[in-house]
mmCIF file of C-alpha atoms in Angstrom:
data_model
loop_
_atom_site.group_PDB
_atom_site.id
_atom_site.type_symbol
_atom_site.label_atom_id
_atom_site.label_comp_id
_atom_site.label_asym_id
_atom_site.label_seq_id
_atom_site.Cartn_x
_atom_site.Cartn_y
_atom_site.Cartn_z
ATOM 1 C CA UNK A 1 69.153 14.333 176.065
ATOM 2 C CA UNK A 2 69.407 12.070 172.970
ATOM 3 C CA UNK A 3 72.724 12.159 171.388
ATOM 4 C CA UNK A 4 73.338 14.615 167.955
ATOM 5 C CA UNK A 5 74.403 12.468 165.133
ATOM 6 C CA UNK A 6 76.214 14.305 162.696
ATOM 7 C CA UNK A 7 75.195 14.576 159.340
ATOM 8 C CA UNK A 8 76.046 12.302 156.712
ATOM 9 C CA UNK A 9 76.317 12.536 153.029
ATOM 10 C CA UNK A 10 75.859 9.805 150.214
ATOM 11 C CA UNK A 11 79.014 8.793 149.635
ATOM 12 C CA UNK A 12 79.714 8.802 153.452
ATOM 13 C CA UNK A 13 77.141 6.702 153.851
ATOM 14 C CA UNK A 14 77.855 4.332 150.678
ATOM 15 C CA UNK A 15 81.246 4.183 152.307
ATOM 16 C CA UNK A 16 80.017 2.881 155.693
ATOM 17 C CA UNK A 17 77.772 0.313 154.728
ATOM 18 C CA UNK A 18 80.259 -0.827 151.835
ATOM 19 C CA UNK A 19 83.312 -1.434 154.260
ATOM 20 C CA UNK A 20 80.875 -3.197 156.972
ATOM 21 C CA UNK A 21 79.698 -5.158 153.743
ATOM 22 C CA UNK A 22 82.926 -5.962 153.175
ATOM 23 C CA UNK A 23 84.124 -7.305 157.067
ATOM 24 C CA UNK A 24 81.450 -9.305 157.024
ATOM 25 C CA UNK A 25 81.925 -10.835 154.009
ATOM 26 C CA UNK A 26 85.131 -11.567 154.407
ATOM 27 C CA UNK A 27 84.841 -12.973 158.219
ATOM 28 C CA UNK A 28 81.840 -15.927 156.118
ATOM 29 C CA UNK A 29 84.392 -16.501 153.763
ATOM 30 C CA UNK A 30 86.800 -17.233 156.716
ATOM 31 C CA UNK A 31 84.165 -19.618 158.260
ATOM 32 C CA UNK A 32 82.771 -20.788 155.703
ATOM 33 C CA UNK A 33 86.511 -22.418 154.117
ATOM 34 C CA UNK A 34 87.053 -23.752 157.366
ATOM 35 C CA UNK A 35 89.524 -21.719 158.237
ATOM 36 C CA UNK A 36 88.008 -20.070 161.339
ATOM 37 C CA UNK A 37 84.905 -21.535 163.444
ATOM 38 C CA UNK A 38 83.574 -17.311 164.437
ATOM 39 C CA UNK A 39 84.609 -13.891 163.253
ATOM 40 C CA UNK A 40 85.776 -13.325 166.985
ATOM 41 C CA UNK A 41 89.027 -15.627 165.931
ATOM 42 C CA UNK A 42 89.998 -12.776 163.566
ATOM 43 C CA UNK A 43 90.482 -10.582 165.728
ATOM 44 C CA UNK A 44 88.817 -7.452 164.279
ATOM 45 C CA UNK A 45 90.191 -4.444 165.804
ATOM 46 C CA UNK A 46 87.578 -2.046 166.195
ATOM 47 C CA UNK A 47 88.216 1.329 164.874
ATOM 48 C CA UNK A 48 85.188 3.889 166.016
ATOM 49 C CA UNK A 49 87.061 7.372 165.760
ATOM 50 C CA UNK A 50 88.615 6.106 162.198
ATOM 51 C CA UNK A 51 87.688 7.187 158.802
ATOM 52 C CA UNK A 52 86.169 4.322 156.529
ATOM 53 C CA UNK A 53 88.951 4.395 153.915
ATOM 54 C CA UNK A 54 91.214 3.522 157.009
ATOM 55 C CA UNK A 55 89.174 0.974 158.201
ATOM 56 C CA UNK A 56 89.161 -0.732 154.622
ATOM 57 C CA UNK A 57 92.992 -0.171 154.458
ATOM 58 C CA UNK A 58 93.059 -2.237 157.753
ATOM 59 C CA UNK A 59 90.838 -4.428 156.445
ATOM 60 C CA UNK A 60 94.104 -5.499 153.421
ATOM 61 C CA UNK A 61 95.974 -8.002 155.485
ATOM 62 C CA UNK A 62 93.315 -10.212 156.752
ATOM 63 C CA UNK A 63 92.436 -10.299 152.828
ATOM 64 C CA UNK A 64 95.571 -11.065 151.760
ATOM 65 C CA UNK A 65 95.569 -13.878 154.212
ATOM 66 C CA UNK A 66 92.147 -14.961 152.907
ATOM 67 C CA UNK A 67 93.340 -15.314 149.389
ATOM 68 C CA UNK A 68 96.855 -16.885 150.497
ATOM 69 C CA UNK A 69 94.731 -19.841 152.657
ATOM 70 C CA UNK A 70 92.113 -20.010 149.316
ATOM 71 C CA UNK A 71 95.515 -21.033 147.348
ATOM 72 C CA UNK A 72 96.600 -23.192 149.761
ATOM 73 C CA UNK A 73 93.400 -25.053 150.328
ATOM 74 C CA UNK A 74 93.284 -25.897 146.299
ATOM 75 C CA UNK A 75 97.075 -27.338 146.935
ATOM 76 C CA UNK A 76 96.736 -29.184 150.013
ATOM 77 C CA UNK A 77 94.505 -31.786 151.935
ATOM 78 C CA UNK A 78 94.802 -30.476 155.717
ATOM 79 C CA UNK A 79 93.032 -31.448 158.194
ATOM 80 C CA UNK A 80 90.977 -29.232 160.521
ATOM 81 C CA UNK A 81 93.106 -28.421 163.370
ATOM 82 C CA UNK A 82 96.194 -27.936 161.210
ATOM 83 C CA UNK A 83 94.022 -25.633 158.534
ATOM 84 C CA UNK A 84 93.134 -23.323 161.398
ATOM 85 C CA UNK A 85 96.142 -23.348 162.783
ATOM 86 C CA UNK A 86 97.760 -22.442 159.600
ATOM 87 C CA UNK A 87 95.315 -19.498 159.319
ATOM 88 C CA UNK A 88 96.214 -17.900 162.172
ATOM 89 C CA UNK A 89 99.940 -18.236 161.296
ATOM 90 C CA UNK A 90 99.319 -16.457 158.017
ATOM 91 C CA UNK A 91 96.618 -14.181 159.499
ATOM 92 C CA UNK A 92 99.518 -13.194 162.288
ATOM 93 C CA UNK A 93 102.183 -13.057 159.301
ATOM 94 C CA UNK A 94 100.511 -10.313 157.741
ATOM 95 C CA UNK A 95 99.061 -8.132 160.599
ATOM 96 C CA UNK A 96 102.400 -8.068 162.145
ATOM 97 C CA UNK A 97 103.666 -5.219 159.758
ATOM 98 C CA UNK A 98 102.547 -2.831 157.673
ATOM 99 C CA UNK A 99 102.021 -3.508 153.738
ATOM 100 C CA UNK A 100 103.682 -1.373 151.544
ATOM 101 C CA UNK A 101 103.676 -3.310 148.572
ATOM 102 C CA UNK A 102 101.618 -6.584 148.227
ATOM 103 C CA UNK A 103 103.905 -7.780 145.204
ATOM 104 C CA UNK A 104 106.622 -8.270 148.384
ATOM 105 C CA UNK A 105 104.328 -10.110 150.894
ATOM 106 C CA UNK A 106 104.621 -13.992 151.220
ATOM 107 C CA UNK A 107 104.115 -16.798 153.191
ATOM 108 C CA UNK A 108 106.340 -19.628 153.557
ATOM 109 C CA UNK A 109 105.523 -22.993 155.437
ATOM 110 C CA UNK A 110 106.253 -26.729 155.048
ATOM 111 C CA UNK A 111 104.015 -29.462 155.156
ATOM 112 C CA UNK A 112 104.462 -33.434 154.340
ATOM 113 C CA UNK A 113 103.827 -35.011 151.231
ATOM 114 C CA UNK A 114 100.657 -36.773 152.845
ATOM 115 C CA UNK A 115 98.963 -33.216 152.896
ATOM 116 C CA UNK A 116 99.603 -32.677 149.529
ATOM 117 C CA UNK A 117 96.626 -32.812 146.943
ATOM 118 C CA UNK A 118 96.952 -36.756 145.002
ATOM 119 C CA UNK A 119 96.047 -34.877 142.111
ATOM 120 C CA UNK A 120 99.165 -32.540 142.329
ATOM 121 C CA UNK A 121 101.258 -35.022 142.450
ATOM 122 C CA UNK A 122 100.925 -36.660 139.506
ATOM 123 C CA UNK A 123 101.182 -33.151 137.393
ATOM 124 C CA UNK A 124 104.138 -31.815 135.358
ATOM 125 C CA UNK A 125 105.152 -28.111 136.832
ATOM 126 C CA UNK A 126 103.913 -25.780 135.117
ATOM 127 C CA UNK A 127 107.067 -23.212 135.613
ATOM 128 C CA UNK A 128 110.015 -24.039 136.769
ATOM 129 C CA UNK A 129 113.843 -22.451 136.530
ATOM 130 C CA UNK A 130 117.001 -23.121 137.844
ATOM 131 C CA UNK A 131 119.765 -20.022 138.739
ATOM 132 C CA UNK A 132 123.246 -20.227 139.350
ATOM 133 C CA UNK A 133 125.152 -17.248 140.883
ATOM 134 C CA UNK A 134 128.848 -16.454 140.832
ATOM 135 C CA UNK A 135 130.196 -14.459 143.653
ATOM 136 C CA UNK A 136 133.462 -13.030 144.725
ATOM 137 C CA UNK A 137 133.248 -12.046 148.073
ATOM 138 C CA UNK A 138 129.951 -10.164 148.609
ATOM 139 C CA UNK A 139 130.135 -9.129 144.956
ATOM 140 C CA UNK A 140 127.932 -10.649 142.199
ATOM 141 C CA UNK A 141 129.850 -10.945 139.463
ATOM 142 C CA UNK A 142 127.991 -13.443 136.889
ATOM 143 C CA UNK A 143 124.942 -15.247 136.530
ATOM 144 C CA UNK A 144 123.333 -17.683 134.849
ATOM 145 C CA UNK A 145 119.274 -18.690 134.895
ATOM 146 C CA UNK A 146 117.745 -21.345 132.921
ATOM 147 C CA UNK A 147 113.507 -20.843 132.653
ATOM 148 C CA UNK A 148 110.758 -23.760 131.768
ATOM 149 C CA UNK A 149 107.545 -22.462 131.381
ATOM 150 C CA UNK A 150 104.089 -24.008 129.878
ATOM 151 C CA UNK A 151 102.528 -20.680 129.065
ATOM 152 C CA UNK A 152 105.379 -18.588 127.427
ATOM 153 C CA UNK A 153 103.108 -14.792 128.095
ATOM 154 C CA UNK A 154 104.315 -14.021 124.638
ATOM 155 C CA UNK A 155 101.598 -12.764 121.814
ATOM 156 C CA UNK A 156 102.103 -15.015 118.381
ATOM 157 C CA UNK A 157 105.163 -17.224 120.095
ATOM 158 C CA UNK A 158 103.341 -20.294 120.033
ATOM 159 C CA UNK A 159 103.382 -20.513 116.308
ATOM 160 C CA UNK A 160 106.992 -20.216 116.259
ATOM 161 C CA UNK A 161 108.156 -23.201 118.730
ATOM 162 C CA UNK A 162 109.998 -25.803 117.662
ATOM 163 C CA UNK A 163 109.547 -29.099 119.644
ATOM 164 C CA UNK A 164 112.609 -30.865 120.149
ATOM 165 C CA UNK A 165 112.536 -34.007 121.641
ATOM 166 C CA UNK A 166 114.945 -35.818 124.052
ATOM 167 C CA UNK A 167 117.701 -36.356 121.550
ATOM 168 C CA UNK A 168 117.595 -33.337 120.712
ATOM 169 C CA UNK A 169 116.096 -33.781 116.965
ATOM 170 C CA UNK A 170 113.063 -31.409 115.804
ATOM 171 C CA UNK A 171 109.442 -33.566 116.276
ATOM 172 C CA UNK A 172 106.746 -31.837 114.569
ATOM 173 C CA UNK A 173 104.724 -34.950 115.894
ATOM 174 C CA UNK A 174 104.961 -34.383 119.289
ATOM 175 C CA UNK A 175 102.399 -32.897 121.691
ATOM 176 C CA UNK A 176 102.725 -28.995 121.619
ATOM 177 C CA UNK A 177 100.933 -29.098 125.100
ATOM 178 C CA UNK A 178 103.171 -31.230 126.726
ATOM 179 C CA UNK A 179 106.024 -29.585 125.849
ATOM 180 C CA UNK A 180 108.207 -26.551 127.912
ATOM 181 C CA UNK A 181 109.440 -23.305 126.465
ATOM 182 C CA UNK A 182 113.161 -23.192 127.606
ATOM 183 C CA UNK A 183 114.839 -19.671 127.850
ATOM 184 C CA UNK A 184 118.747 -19.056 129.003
ATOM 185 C CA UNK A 185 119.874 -16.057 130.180
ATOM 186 C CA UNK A 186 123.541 -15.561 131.373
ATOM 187 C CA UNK A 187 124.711 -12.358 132.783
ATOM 188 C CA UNK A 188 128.176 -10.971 133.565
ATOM 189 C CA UNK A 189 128.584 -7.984 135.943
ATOM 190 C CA UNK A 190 132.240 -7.653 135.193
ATOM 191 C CA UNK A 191 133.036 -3.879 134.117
ATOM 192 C CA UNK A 192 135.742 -2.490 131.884
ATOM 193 C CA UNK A 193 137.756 -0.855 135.762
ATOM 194 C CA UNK A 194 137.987 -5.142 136.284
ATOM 195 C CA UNK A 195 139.137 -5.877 133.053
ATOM 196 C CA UNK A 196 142.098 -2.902 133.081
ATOM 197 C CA UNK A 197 143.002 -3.974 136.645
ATOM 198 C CA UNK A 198 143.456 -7.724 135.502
ATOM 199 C CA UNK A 199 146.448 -6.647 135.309
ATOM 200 C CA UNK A 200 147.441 -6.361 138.709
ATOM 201 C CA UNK A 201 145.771 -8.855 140.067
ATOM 202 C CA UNK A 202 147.509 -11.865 142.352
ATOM 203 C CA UNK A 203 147.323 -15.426 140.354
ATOM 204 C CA UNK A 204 144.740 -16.920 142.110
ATOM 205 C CA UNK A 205 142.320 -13.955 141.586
ATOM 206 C CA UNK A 206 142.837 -13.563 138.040
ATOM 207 C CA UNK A 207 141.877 -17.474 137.683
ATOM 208 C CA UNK A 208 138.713 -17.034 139.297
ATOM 209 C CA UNK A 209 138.158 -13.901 136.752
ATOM 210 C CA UNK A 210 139.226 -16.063 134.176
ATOM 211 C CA UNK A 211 136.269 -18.753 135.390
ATOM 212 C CA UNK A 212 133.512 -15.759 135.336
ATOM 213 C CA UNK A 213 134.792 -15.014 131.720
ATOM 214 C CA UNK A 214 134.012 -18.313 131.031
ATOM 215 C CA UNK A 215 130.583 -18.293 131.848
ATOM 216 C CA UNK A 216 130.084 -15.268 130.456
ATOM 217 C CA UNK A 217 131.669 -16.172 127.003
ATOM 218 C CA UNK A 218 131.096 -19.977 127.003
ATOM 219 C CA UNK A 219 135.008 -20.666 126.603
ATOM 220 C CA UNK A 220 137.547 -21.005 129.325
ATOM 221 C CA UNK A 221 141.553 -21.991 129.201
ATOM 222 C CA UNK A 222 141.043 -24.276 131.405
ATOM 223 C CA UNK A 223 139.612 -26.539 128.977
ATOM 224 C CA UNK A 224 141.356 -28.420 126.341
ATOM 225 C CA UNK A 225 138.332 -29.129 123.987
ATOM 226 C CA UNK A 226 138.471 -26.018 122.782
ATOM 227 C CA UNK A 227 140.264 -25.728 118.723
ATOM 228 C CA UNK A 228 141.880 -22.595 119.712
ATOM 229 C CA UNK A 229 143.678 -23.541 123.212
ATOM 230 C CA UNK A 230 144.237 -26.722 121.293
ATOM 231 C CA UNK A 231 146.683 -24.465 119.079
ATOM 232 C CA UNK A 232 147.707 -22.299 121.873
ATOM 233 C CA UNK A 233 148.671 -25.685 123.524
ATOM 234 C CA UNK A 234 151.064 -26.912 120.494
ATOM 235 C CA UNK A 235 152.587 -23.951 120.033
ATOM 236 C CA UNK A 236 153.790 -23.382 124.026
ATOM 237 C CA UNK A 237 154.806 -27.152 123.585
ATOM 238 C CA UNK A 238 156.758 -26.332 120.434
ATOM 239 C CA UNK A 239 158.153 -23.838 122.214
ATOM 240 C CA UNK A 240 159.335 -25.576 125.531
ATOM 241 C CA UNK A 241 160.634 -27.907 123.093
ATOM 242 C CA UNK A 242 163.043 -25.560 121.761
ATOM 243 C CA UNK A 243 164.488 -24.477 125.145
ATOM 244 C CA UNK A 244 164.897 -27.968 126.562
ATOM 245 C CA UNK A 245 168.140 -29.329 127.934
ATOM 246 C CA UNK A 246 168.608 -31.184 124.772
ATOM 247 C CA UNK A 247 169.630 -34.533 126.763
ATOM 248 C CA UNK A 248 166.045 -34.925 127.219
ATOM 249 C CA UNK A 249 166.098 -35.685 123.574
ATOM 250 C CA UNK A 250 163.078 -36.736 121.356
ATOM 251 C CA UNK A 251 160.423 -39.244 123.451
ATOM 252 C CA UNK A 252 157.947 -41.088 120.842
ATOM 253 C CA UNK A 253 155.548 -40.891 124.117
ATOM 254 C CA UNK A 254 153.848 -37.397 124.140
ATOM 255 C CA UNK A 255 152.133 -38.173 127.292
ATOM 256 C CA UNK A 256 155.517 -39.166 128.749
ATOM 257 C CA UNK A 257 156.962 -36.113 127.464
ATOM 258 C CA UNK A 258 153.819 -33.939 128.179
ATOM 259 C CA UNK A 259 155.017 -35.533 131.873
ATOM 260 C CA UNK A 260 158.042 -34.663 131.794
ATOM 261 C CA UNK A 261 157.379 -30.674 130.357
ATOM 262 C CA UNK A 262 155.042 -30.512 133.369
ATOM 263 C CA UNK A 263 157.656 -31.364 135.476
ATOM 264 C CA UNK A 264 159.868 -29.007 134.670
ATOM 265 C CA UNK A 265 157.663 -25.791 134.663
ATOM 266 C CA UNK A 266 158.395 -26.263 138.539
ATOM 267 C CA UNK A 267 161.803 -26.280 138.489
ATOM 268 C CA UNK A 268 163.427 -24.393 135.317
ATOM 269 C CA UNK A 269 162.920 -20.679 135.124
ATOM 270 C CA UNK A 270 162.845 -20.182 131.198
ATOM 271 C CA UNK A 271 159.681 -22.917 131.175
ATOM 272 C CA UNK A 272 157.961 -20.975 133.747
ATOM 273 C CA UNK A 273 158.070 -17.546 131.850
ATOM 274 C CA UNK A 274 157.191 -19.410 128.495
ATOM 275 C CA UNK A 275 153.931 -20.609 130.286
ATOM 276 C CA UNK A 276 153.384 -17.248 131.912
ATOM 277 C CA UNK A 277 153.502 -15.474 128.094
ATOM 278 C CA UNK A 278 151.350 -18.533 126.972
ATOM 279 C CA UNK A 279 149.192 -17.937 130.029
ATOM 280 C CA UNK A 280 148.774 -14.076 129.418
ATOM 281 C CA UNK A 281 148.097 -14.434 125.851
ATOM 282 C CA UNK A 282 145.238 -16.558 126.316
ATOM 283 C CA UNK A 283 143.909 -14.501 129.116
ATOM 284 C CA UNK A 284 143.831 -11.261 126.221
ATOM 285 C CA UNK A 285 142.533 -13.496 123.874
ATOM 286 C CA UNK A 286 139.146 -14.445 126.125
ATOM 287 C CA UNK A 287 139.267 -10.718 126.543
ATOM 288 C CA UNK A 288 138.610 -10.078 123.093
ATOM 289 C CA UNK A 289 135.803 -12.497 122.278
ATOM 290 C CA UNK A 290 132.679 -10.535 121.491
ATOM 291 C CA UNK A 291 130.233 -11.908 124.089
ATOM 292 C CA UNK A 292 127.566 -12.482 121.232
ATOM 293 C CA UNK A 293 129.526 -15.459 119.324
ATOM 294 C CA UNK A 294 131.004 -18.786 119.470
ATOM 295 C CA UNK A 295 134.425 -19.183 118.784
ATOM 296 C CA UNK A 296 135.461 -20.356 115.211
ATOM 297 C CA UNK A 297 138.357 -23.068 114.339
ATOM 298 C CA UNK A 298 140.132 -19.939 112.045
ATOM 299 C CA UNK A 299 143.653 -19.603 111.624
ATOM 300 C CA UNK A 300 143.386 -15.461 112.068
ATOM 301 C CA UNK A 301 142.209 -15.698 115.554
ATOM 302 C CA UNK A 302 145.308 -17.959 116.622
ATOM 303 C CA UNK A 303 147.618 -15.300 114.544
ATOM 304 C CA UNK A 304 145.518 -12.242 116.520
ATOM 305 C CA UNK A 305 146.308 -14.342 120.262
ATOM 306 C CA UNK A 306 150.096 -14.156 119.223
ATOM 307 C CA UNK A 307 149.961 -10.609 118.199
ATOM 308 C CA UNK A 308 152.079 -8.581 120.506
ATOM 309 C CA UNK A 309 151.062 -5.150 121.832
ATOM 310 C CA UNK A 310 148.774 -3.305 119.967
ATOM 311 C CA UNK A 311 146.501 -0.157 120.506
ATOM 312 C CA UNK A 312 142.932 -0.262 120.891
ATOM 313 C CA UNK A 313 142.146 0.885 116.885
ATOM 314 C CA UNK A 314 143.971 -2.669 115.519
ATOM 315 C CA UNK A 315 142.164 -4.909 117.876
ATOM 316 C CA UNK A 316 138.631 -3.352 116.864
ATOM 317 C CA UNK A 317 139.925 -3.489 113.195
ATOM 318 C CA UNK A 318 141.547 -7.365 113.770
ATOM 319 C CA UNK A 319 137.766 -8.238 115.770
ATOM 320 C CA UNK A 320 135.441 -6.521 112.913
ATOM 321 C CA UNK A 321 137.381 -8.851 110.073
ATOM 322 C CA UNK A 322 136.901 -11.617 112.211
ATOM 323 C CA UNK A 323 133.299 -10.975 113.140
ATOM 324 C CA UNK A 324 132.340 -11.522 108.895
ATOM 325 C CA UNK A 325 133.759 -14.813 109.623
ATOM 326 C CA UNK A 326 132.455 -16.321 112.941
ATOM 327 C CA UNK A 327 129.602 -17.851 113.520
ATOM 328 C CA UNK A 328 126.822 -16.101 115.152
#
């Protein structure tokens, strides 16, 4: 007896000859690159009892390859043996697992600089970006990601670049094309619990802190550029000077007696809690900084950092007179 075939309907049968379309097509585009000399190096598993829309979703990885090798090819000069090689690493790379999401699948290899297109080489990058994360432990707590980019993906923005050149002076002559749009981005994941529990931190801890804080807010103690540690500064020298054993008497050398007042915050007791109040009013000032400003050279602000314990209502009232007067 002659087998029964089933009957088929329209779409069925669109379906069929559109996914065989589809194999084949894709195997000639394999051969055809020079990536693979038959369709038998593909490995097509054959799939008799499965539906067609499973047989195209099977079909996805050995695509994905396809267009990962296309890329390739218009990036590097391989030679024969190492292109088809190469395919069957990526082909492998994506068969070996299911694909979820395509935005997640990639392919990573190295290959020497002879490989590379001549062409290539003598481009700018197109995008390019730089990150910097700050960790404590396994926690992220700050981050900071500069981003160069030819083609900024932003409607009207073009119009409203300023080209700056390498000194840093606006060039309306320059060449717009040839020129990067540069975005900065920092982030801080520090939350008001870390802030409250500052407090009871160990000294080492709370200087690290004190470093995130500074690239969140751009200003950190530890530097003595700043106009407002500069104050800080006099003002714990003034007073060190006023609890010194007065045979040390009056030096016409600061940096001799800058020495010498380093010297002893090691080895007298009421030197060592002057710098800790110093210390600890600096660390409430960087607290208070609104993360969306610079700091200002203003007399207030070094009044406000040698304010002694207030509630929560003065500081927002102290910070919102302050704000009409800093620079944004």
């Amino acid at each position: 007896m002659l087998p029964r075939l089933e009957k088929l309907t329209s779409i069925q049968i669109l379906l069929e000859i559109g996914v065989e379309r589809f194999r084949r097509d894709m195997a000639q585009a394999y051969i055809s690159a020079g990536f693979m000399t038959s369709d038998s190096d593909l490995d097509f598993k054959p799939q008799p009892n499965a539906l067609p829309e499973e047989r195209a979703r099977a079909l996805l990885p050995l695509h994905l390859a396809l267009q990962t090798m296309l890329e390739m090819k218009g990036h590097l000069a391989l030679p024969p043996h190492i292109l088809t090689t190469m395919t069957r690493s990526v082909v492998s790379k994506y068969c070996s697992q299911p694909i979820s999401d395509i935005t997640k699948v990639f392919y990573e290899t190295a290959v020497p600089l002879i490989h590379v297109q001549p062409g290539l080489l003598q481009k700018l990058p197109d995008l390019w970006s730089n990150e910097t994360v700050y960790s404590h432990g396994n926690t992220t707590v700050a981050s900071t990601l500069v981003h160069f980019t030819r083609d900024p993906k932003l409607r009207h923005l073009e119009g409203r670049t300023v080209i700056i050149d390498q000194e840093g002076e606006e060039n309306e002559e320059l060449d717009k094309r040839s020129a990067f749009l540069c975005t900065y981005t920092t982030t801080s994941y520090l939350t008001a619990e870390d802030m409250e529990d500052k407090k009871l931190m160990e000294a080492p801890e709370a200087e690290l802190i004190n470093e995130f804080e500074f690239q969140h807010y751009g200003f950190s103690p530890a530097g003595f550029t700043d106009s407002i540690y500069n104050i800080a500064v006099e003002t714990w020298q003034a007073a060190v000077e006023e609890i010194c054993d007065p045979s040390l008497g009056k030096v016409a050398d600061k940096k001799k007696f800058m020495a010498q007042i380093t010297g002893m915050i090691f080895t007298r007791q009421e030197v060592r809690e002057a710098f800790k109040t110093f210390t600890d009013r600096v660390l409430k000032y960087i607290l208070r900084i609104p993360p969306y400003v610079t700091l200002p050279e203003h007399q207030a602000t070094h009044e406000l950092l040698l304010a002694g314990e207030r509630d929560v209502e003065e500081i927002e009232s102290d910070c919102k007179k302050l704000e009409d007067e800093i620079v944004e």
